Amino acid sequence: MQGLSYSEFGKPSDVLAVQELSKPEPAAGEVRLRMILSPIHNHDVLTVSGQYGYKPPLPAGAGSEGVGIVDALGEGVQGVSVGQRVVASGLKGAWAEYAIAKGASCVPMPESIDDETAAQLIAMPLSALTLLEFTGIREGQWLIQNAANGAVGKVLAQLAKPRGIHVINLVRRADAVEELKELGIENVIATDAPNWKETVTSLTGTSPIAVAIDGVGGDASGDLLSLLGEGGQLISFGVMSGEKMRISAGDVIFKQAVVKGFWLAKLMETMSREDAGRMIGELVTRAAKGELKLQVDAVFELADAPKAVDAAVERGRKGKVLLRLS
């Protein structure tokens, strides 16, 4: 089979190469998938570049999520069958014609969910839903997030609305405002506009902001903290700027603010199967009903992987970049 692999860490478009690889065989509890589509996530790019919290032994396959057809079953696998279309996350080597997944992690897809949606339905949406519940925010409270036009930000805003949670969505450029409004996302503010903080306070009125979610870092972290109400939480989810968080000690002290980090991989280690199943079930149900919209910016063939990973890190994308694998 053909697949993408790398033997050194570095810029993905430089170190990733399409190679002839042996078709993997599923062990007990595993399934082999004939892959259809796989998204290029930020954590995939960071893993290949050696900048993520996990470094695989080299050489390594790339890609961590995708939709495919069950091609073979390992011993003891239940709940899925050969020929069934499923989505799986937590893969090692998803960017290949065939990949191995844990049988328990495979989620069957109804026909009402298209391949492009299915391919990206678990990792980022599950992060968004887990993050929302991780905050402990309640109906009627206010949440503010930056990087709101990212994959997690878009999903979080869509999931918060039916829960009665008010969300202020910050983006860095004016043209992203309409992008979010097209998804039915409200309260979108561009931070390149003058007096944008005053716009935030005009929306919330006298209600305090209970939670701030920071996916940018740098000065953006301090901006969010300055808008929090007393006893609020600042949650670090990502570092798109590549800069250290810069926050005011005064804001932390006098607001009695709490600063926390969020990493889904860590939470999944202790999450019960019941909770994981409940949340994934909600995502599948909402996607099937058209209540959860996941955008796609472009689809590339496997042979064009270098162009694909470069496109995936470009600013101004309106959705995920996907790799077509079969």
GROMACS .gro file of C-alpha atoms in nm:
model
  326
    1MET     CA    1   0.000   0.000   0.000
    2GLN     CA    2   0.100   0.365  -0.025
    3GLY     CA    3   0.126   0.588   0.278
    4LEU     CA    4   0.296   0.895   0.419
    5SER     CA    5   0.582   0.849   0.662
    6TYR     CA    6   0.877   1.045   0.797
    7SER     CA    7   1.215   0.946   0.939
    8GLU     CA    8   1.309   1.279   1.096
    9PHE     CA    9   1.125   1.565   1.260
   10GLY     CA   10   1.100   1.887   1.061
   11LYS     CA   11   0.879   2.095   0.835
   12PRO     CA   12   0.609   1.847   0.727
   13SER     CA   13   0.621   1.939   0.358
   14ASP     CA   14   0.995   1.862   0.364
   15VAL     CA   15   1.010   1.543   0.572
   16LEU     CA   16   0.689   1.365   0.471
   17ALA     CA   17   0.719   1.125   0.178
   18VAL     CA   18   0.482   0.887   0.001
   19GLN     CA   19   0.627   0.538   0.035
   20GLU     CA   20   0.536   0.178  -0.043
   21LEU     CA   21   0.450   0.023   0.293
   22SER     CA   22   0.338  -0.320   0.405
   23LYS     CA   23  -0.036  -0.351   0.453
   24PRO     CA   24  -0.085  -0.373   0.831
   25GLU     CA   25  -0.255  -0.668   0.999
   26PRO     CA   26  -0.497  -0.609   1.286
   27ALA     CA   27  -0.409  -0.759   1.623
   28ALA     CA   28  -0.664  -0.866   1.883
   29GLY     CA   29  -0.912  -0.587   1.948
   30GLU     CA   30  -0.810  -0.398   1.631
   31VAL     CA   31  -0.958  -0.344   1.288
   32ARG     CA   32  -0.800  -0.255   0.957
   33LEU     CA   33  -0.958   0.033   0.771
   34ARG     CA   34  -0.943   0.106   0.400
   35MET     CA   35  -0.911   0.479   0.442
   36ILE     CA   36  -1.124   0.724   0.244
   37LEU     CA   37  -1.046   1.072   0.380
   38SER     CA   38  -0.833   1.208   0.661
   39PRO     CA   39  -0.805   1.564   0.796
   40ILE     CA   40  -0.482   1.753   0.857
   41HIS     CA   41  -0.505   1.881   1.214
   42ASN     CA   42  -0.270   2.127   1.383
   43HIS     CA   43  -0.157   1.853   1.621
   44ASP     CA   44  -0.068   1.632   1.321
   45VAL     CA   45   0.156   1.907   1.184
   46LEU     CA   46   0.314   1.970   1.525
   47THR     CA   47   0.378   1.597   1.575
   48VAL     CA   48   0.563   1.567   1.244
   49SER     CA   49   0.765   1.879   1.324
   50GLY     CA   50   0.857   1.741   1.669
   51GLN     CA   51   0.683   2.022   1.858
   52TYR     CA   52   0.390   1.832   2.009
   53GLY     CA   53   0.354   1.687   2.358
   54TYR     CA   54   0.403   1.337   2.212
   55LYS     CA   55   0.695   1.227   1.994
   56PRO     CA   56   0.653   0.895   1.812
   57PRO     CA   57   0.949   0.665   1.749
   58LEU     CA   58   1.090   0.713   1.402
   59PRO     CA   59   1.027   0.627   1.127
   60ALA     CA   60   0.659   0.696   1.181
   61GLY     CA   61   0.336   0.717   0.989
   62ALA     CA   62   0.143   1.044   0.997
   63GLY     CA   63  -0.220   1.138   1.051
   64SER     CA   64  -0.450   1.063   1.341
   65GLU     CA   65  -0.815   1.061   1.228
   66GLY     CA   66  -1.026   0.966   0.932
   67VAL     CA   67  -1.319   0.785   0.778
   68GLY     CA   68  -1.281   0.446   0.617
   69ILE     CA   69  -1.435   0.108   0.542
   70VAL     CA   70  -1.369  -0.180   0.781
   71ASP     CA   71  -1.149  -0.417   0.581
   72ALA     CA   72  -1.046  -0.678   0.837
   73LEU     CA   73  -1.121  -0.763   1.200
   74GLY     CA   74  -0.880  -0.872   1.472
   75GLU     CA   75  -0.975  -1.131   1.727
   76GLY     CA   76  -1.247  -1.033   1.971
   77VAL     CA   77  -1.370  -0.719   1.794
   78GLN     CA   78  -1.739  -0.650   1.846
   79GLY     CA   79  -1.974  -0.374   1.738
   80VAL     CA   80  -1.840  -0.326   1.384
   81SER     CA   81  -1.833  -0.551   1.079
   82VAL     CA   82  -1.637  -0.585   0.755
   83GLY     CA   83  -1.769  -0.345   0.491
   84GLN     CA   84  -1.903  -0.093   0.744
   85ARG     CA   85  -1.815   0.275   0.710
   86VAL     CA   86  -1.670   0.410   1.034
   87VAL     CA   87  -1.474   0.705   1.168
   88ALA     CA   88  -1.186   0.663   1.410
   89SER     CA   89  -0.954   0.898   1.595
   90GLY     CA   90  -0.630   0.835   1.780
   91LEU     CA   91  -0.482   0.656   1.478
   92LYS     CA   92  -0.111   0.626   1.411
   93GLY     CA   93  -0.061   0.646   1.037
   94ALA     CA   94  -0.403   0.758   0.910
   95TRP     CA   95  -0.249   0.915   0.599
   96ALA     CA   96  -0.225   0.587   0.413
   97GLU     CA   97  -0.444   0.363   0.202
   98TYR     CA   98  -0.493   0.132   0.503
   99ALA     CA   99  -0.465   0.201   0.875
  100ILE     CA  100  -0.514   0.015   1.202
  101ALA     CA  101  -0.767   0.136   1.459
  102LYS     CA  102  -0.884   0.006   1.793
  103GLY     CA  103  -1.215  -0.166   1.740
  104ALA     CA  104  -1.364   0.013   2.041
  105SER     CA  105  -1.274   0.353   1.893
  106CYS     CA  106  -1.457   0.297   1.564
  107VAL     CA  107  -1.784   0.488   1.531
  108PRO     CA  108  -2.027   0.366   1.262
  109MET     CA  109  -2.149   0.646   1.035
  110PRO     CA  110  -2.510   0.680   0.917
  111GLU     CA  111  -2.564   0.748   0.547
  112SER     CA  112  -2.690   1.097   0.630
  113ILE     CA  113  -2.334   1.205   0.724
  114ASP     CA  114  -2.112   1.260   0.420
  115ASP     CA  115  -1.748   1.151   0.405
  116GLU     CA  116  -1.609   1.505   0.439
  117THR     CA  117  -1.800   1.560   0.763
  118ALA     CA  118  -1.733   1.210   0.896
  119ALA     CA  119  -1.358   1.239   0.839
  120GLN     CA  120  -1.330   1.521   1.094
  121LEU     CA  121  -1.620   1.439   1.327
  122ILE     CA  122  -1.436   1.309   1.633
  123ALA     CA  123  -1.104   1.475   1.727
  124MET     CA  124  -1.181   1.847   1.711
  125PRO     CA  125  -1.556   1.827   1.786
  126LEU     CA  126  -1.489   1.597   2.083
  127SER     CA  127  -1.224   1.842   2.204
  128ALA     CA  128  -1.478   2.124   2.179
  129LEU     CA  129  -1.752   1.936   2.364
  130THR     CA  130  -1.513   1.808   2.632
  131LEU     CA  131  -1.370   2.159   2.671
  132LEU     CA  132  -1.719   2.303   2.713
  133GLU     CA  133  -1.801   2.053   2.988
  134PHE     CA  134  -1.451   2.088   3.141
  135THR     CA  135  -1.524   2.455   3.215
  136GLY     CA  136  -1.830   2.374   3.424
  137ILE     CA  137  -2.008   2.672   3.268
  138ARG     CA  138  -2.383   2.685   3.327
  139GLU     CA  139  -2.687   2.790   3.127
  140GLY     CA  140  -2.717   3.167   3.106
  141GLN     CA  141  -2.349   3.239   3.171
  142TRP     CA  142  -2.106   3.411   2.934
  143LEU     CA  143  -1.798   3.255   2.771
  144ILE     CA  144  -1.545   3.431   2.552
  145GLN     CA  145  -1.305   3.257   2.313
  146ASN     CA  146  -1.039   3.371   2.070
  147ALA     CA  147  -0.942   3.173   1.757
  148ALA     CA  148  -1.317   3.136   1.719
  149ASN     CA  149  -1.285   3.061   1.347
  150GLY     CA  150  -1.070   2.755   1.421
  151ALA     CA  151  -1.217   2.405   1.408
  152VAL     CA  152  -1.267   2.379   1.784
  153GLY     CA  153  -1.398   2.735   1.818
  154LYS     CA  154  -1.664   2.686   1.552
  155VAL     CA  155  -1.788   2.363   1.704
  156LEU     CA  156  -1.785   2.499   2.059
  157ALA     CA  157  -2.002   2.793   1.957
  158GLN     CA  158  -2.247   2.562   1.780
  159LEU     CA  159  -2.271   2.328   2.081
  160ALA     CA  160  -2.300   2.606   2.339
  161LYS     CA  161  -2.605   2.768   2.180
  162PRO     CA  162  -2.856   2.487   2.244
  163ARG     CA  163  -2.727   2.468   2.601
  164GLY     CA  164  -2.823   2.830   2.663
  165ILE     CA  165  -2.459   2.941   2.706
  166HIS     CA  166  -2.375   3.285   2.566
  167VAL     CA  167  -2.051   3.293   2.365
  168ILE     CA  168  -1.845   3.588   2.244
  169ASN     CA  169  -1.636   3.480   1.947
  170LEU     CA  170  -1.314   3.671   1.879
  171VAL     CA  171  -1.140   3.656   1.541
  172ARG     CA  172  -0.835   3.841   1.420
  173ARG     CA  173  -0.966   3.972   1.090
  174ALA     CA  174  -1.287   4.135   0.976
  175ASP     CA  175  -1.355   3.892   0.689
  176ALA     CA  176  -1.380   3.603   0.937
  177VAL     CA  177  -1.688   3.764   1.093
  178GLU     CA  178  -1.907   3.678   0.795
  179GLU     CA  179  -1.753   3.330   0.779
  180LEU     CA  180  -1.887   3.251   1.125
  181LYS     CA  181  -2.220   3.421   1.067
  182GLU     CA  182  -2.274   3.187   0.770
  183LEU     CA  183  -2.269   2.901   1.024
  184GLY     CA  184  -2.529   3.076   1.239
  185ILE     CA  185  -2.269   3.180   1.497
  186GLU     CA  186  -2.347   3.509   1.670
  187ASN     CA  187  -2.156   3.768   1.875
  188VAL     CA  188  -1.851   3.764   1.646
  189ILE     CA  189  -1.599   4.045   1.702
  190ALA     CA  190  -1.280   4.118   1.506
  191THR     CA  191  -0.993   4.222   1.732
  192ASP     CA  192  -0.837   4.435   1.457
  193ALA     CA  193  -1.123   4.681   1.504
  194PRO     CA  194  -1.073   4.981   1.733
  195ASN     CA  195  -1.233   4.962   2.076
  196TRP     CA  196  -1.324   4.596   2.032
  197LYS     CA  197  -1.315   4.543   2.409
  198GLU     CA  198  -1.586   4.803   2.451
  199THR     CA  199  -1.795   4.607   2.200
  200VAL     CA  200  -1.753   4.300   2.419
  201THR     CA  201  -1.876   4.478   2.731
  202SER     CA  202  -2.169   4.627   2.541
  203LEU     CA  203  -2.281   4.273   2.457
  204THR     CA  204  -2.249   4.133   2.808
  205GLY     CA  205  -2.390   4.439   2.984
  206THR     CA  206  -2.369   4.390   3.360
  207SER     CA  207  -2.322   4.013   3.334
  208PRO     CA  208  -1.969   3.890   3.415
  209ILE     CA  209  -1.776   3.666   3.177
  210ALA     CA  210  -1.729   3.336   3.359
  211VAL     CA  211  -1.490   3.157   3.122
  212ALA     CA  212  -1.227   3.264   2.869
  213ILE     CA  213  -1.076   3.011   2.628
  214ASP     CA  214  -0.738   3.103   2.483
  215GLY     CA  215  -0.611   2.933   2.170
  216VAL     CA  216  -0.361   3.202   2.075
  217GLY     CA  217  -0.124   3.290   2.360
  218GLY     CA  218   0.094   3.600   2.375
  219ASP     CA  219  -0.085   3.928   2.447
  220ALA     CA  220  -0.416   3.768   2.349
  221SER     CA  221  -0.409   3.573   2.676
  222GLY     CA  222  -0.390   3.895   2.875
  223ASP     CA  223  -0.669   4.051   2.670
  224LEU     CA  224  -0.902   3.765   2.763
  225LEU     CA  225  -0.803   3.776   3.131
  226SER     CA  226  -0.875   4.150   3.143
  227LEU     CA  227  -1.234   4.081   3.033
  228LEU     CA  228  -1.305   3.805   3.284
  229GLY     CA  229  -1.536   3.861   3.577
  230GLU     CA  230  -1.438   3.795   3.937
  231GLY     CA  231  -1.357   3.429   4.001
  232GLY     CA  232  -1.348   3.356   3.627
  233GLN     CA  233  -1.143   3.090   3.451
  234LEU     CA  234  -0.883   3.143   3.181
  235ILE     CA  235  -0.828   2.814   3.001
  236SER     CA  236  -0.528   2.769   2.771
  237PHE     CA  237  -0.621   2.543   2.480
  238GLY     CA  238  -0.361   2.626   2.217
  239VAL     CA  239  -0.075   2.856   2.120
  240MET     CA  240  -0.142   2.965   1.763
  241SER     CA  241   0.087   3.266   1.801
  242GLY     CA  242   0.377   3.047   1.914
  243GLU     CA  243   0.433   3.293   2.198
  244LYS     CA  244   0.425   3.249   2.575
  245MET     CA  245   0.111   3.365   2.755
  246ARG     CA  246   0.146   3.723   2.878
  247ILE     CA  247  -0.102   3.796   3.154
  248SER     CA  248  -0.138   4.056   3.427
  249ALA     CA  249  -0.056   3.939   3.779
  250GLY     CA  250  -0.295   4.209   3.902
  251ASP     CA  251  -0.583   4.060   3.705
  252VAL     CA  252  -0.507   3.713   3.844
  253ILE     CA  253  -0.482   3.840   4.202
  254PHE     CA  254  -0.761   4.094   4.224
  255LYS     CA  255  -1.010   3.895   4.016
  256GLN     CA  256  -0.914   3.573   4.197
  257ALA     CA  257  -0.894   3.422   3.850
  258VAL     CA  258  -0.802   3.062   3.782
  259VAL     CA  259  -0.566   2.974   3.494
  260LYS     CA  260  -0.583   2.616   3.368
  261GLY     CA  261  -0.455   2.411   3.077
  262PHE     CA  262  -0.668   2.178   2.863
  263TRP     CA  263  -0.533   1.878   2.669
  264LEU     CA  264  -0.788   1.623   2.551
  265ALA     CA  265  -0.533   1.341   2.538
  266LYS     CA  266  -0.481   1.369   2.914
  267LEU     CA  267  -0.852   1.386   2.993
  268MET     CA  268  -0.923   1.083   2.776
  269GLU     CA  269  -0.698   0.877   3.004
  270THR     CA  270  -0.949   0.914   3.288
  271MET     CA  271  -1.274   0.972   3.098
  272SER     CA  272  -1.527   0.693   3.144
  273ARG     CA  273  -1.646   0.499   2.840
  274GLU     CA  274  -1.998   0.611   2.927
  275ASP     CA  275  -1.906   0.981   2.909
  276ALA     CA  276  -1.706   0.935   2.588
  277GLY     CA  277  -1.993   0.741   2.432
  278ARG     CA  278  -2.247   1.001   2.538
  279MET     CA  279  -2.050   1.288   2.386
  280ILE     CA  280  -1.966   1.108   2.063
  281GLY     CA  281  -2.331   1.010   2.034
  282GLU     CA  282  -2.432   1.375   2.060
  283LEU     CA  283  -2.185   1.473   1.788
  284VAL     CA  284  -2.308   1.202   1.550
  285THR     CA  285  -2.673   1.289   1.616
  286ARG     CA  286  -2.624   1.662   1.563
  287ALA     CA  287  -2.417   1.606   1.248
  288ALA     CA  288  -2.679   1.368   1.107
  289LYS     CA  289  -2.951   1.629   1.167
  290GLY     CA  290  -2.744   1.907   1.010
  291GLU     CA  291  -2.716   2.088   1.343
  292LEU     CA  292  -2.337   2.058   1.349
  293LYS     CA  293  -2.162   2.198   1.043
  294LEU     CA  294  -1.796   2.115   0.973
  295GLN     CA  295  -1.641   2.306   0.686
  296VAL     CA  296  -1.385   2.181   0.433
  297ASP     CA  297  -1.142   2.420   0.267
  298ALA     CA  298  -0.979   2.180   0.019
  299VAL     CA  299  -0.924   1.812  -0.060
  300PHE     CA  300  -0.585   1.689  -0.187
  301GLU     CA  301  -0.472   1.357  -0.325
  302LEU     CA  302  -0.212   1.161  -0.130
  303ALA     CA  303   0.054   1.237  -0.393
  304ASP     CA  304   0.003   1.609  -0.325
  305ALA     CA  305   0.061   1.578   0.049
  306PRO     CA  306   0.338   1.845   0.064
  307LYS     CA  307   0.098   2.099  -0.089
  308ALA     CA  308  -0.177   1.980   0.143
  309VAL     CA  309   0.018   2.030   0.467
  310ASP     CA  310   0.132   2.374   0.352
  311ALA     CA  311  -0.230   2.465   0.275
  312ALA     CA  312  -0.338   2.335   0.618
  313VAL     CA  313  -0.119   2.585   0.803
  314GLU     CA  314  -0.211   2.887   0.591
  315ARG     CA  315  -0.412   3.161   0.757
  316GLY     CA  316  -0.749   3.248   0.615
  317ARG     CA  317  -0.874   2.893   0.562
  318LYS     CA  318  -1.250   2.844   0.598
  319GLY     CA  319  -1.232   2.479   0.699
  320LYS     CA  320  -1.021   2.167   0.722
  321VAL     CA  321  -0.779   2.048   0.457
  322LEU     CA  322  -0.839   1.680   0.384
  323LEU     CA  323  -0.632   1.406   0.219
  324ARG     CA  324  -0.812   1.167  -0.016
  325LEU     CA  325  -0.670   0.819   0.038
  326SER     CA  326  -0.892   0.601  -0.183
   0.00000   0.00000   0.00000
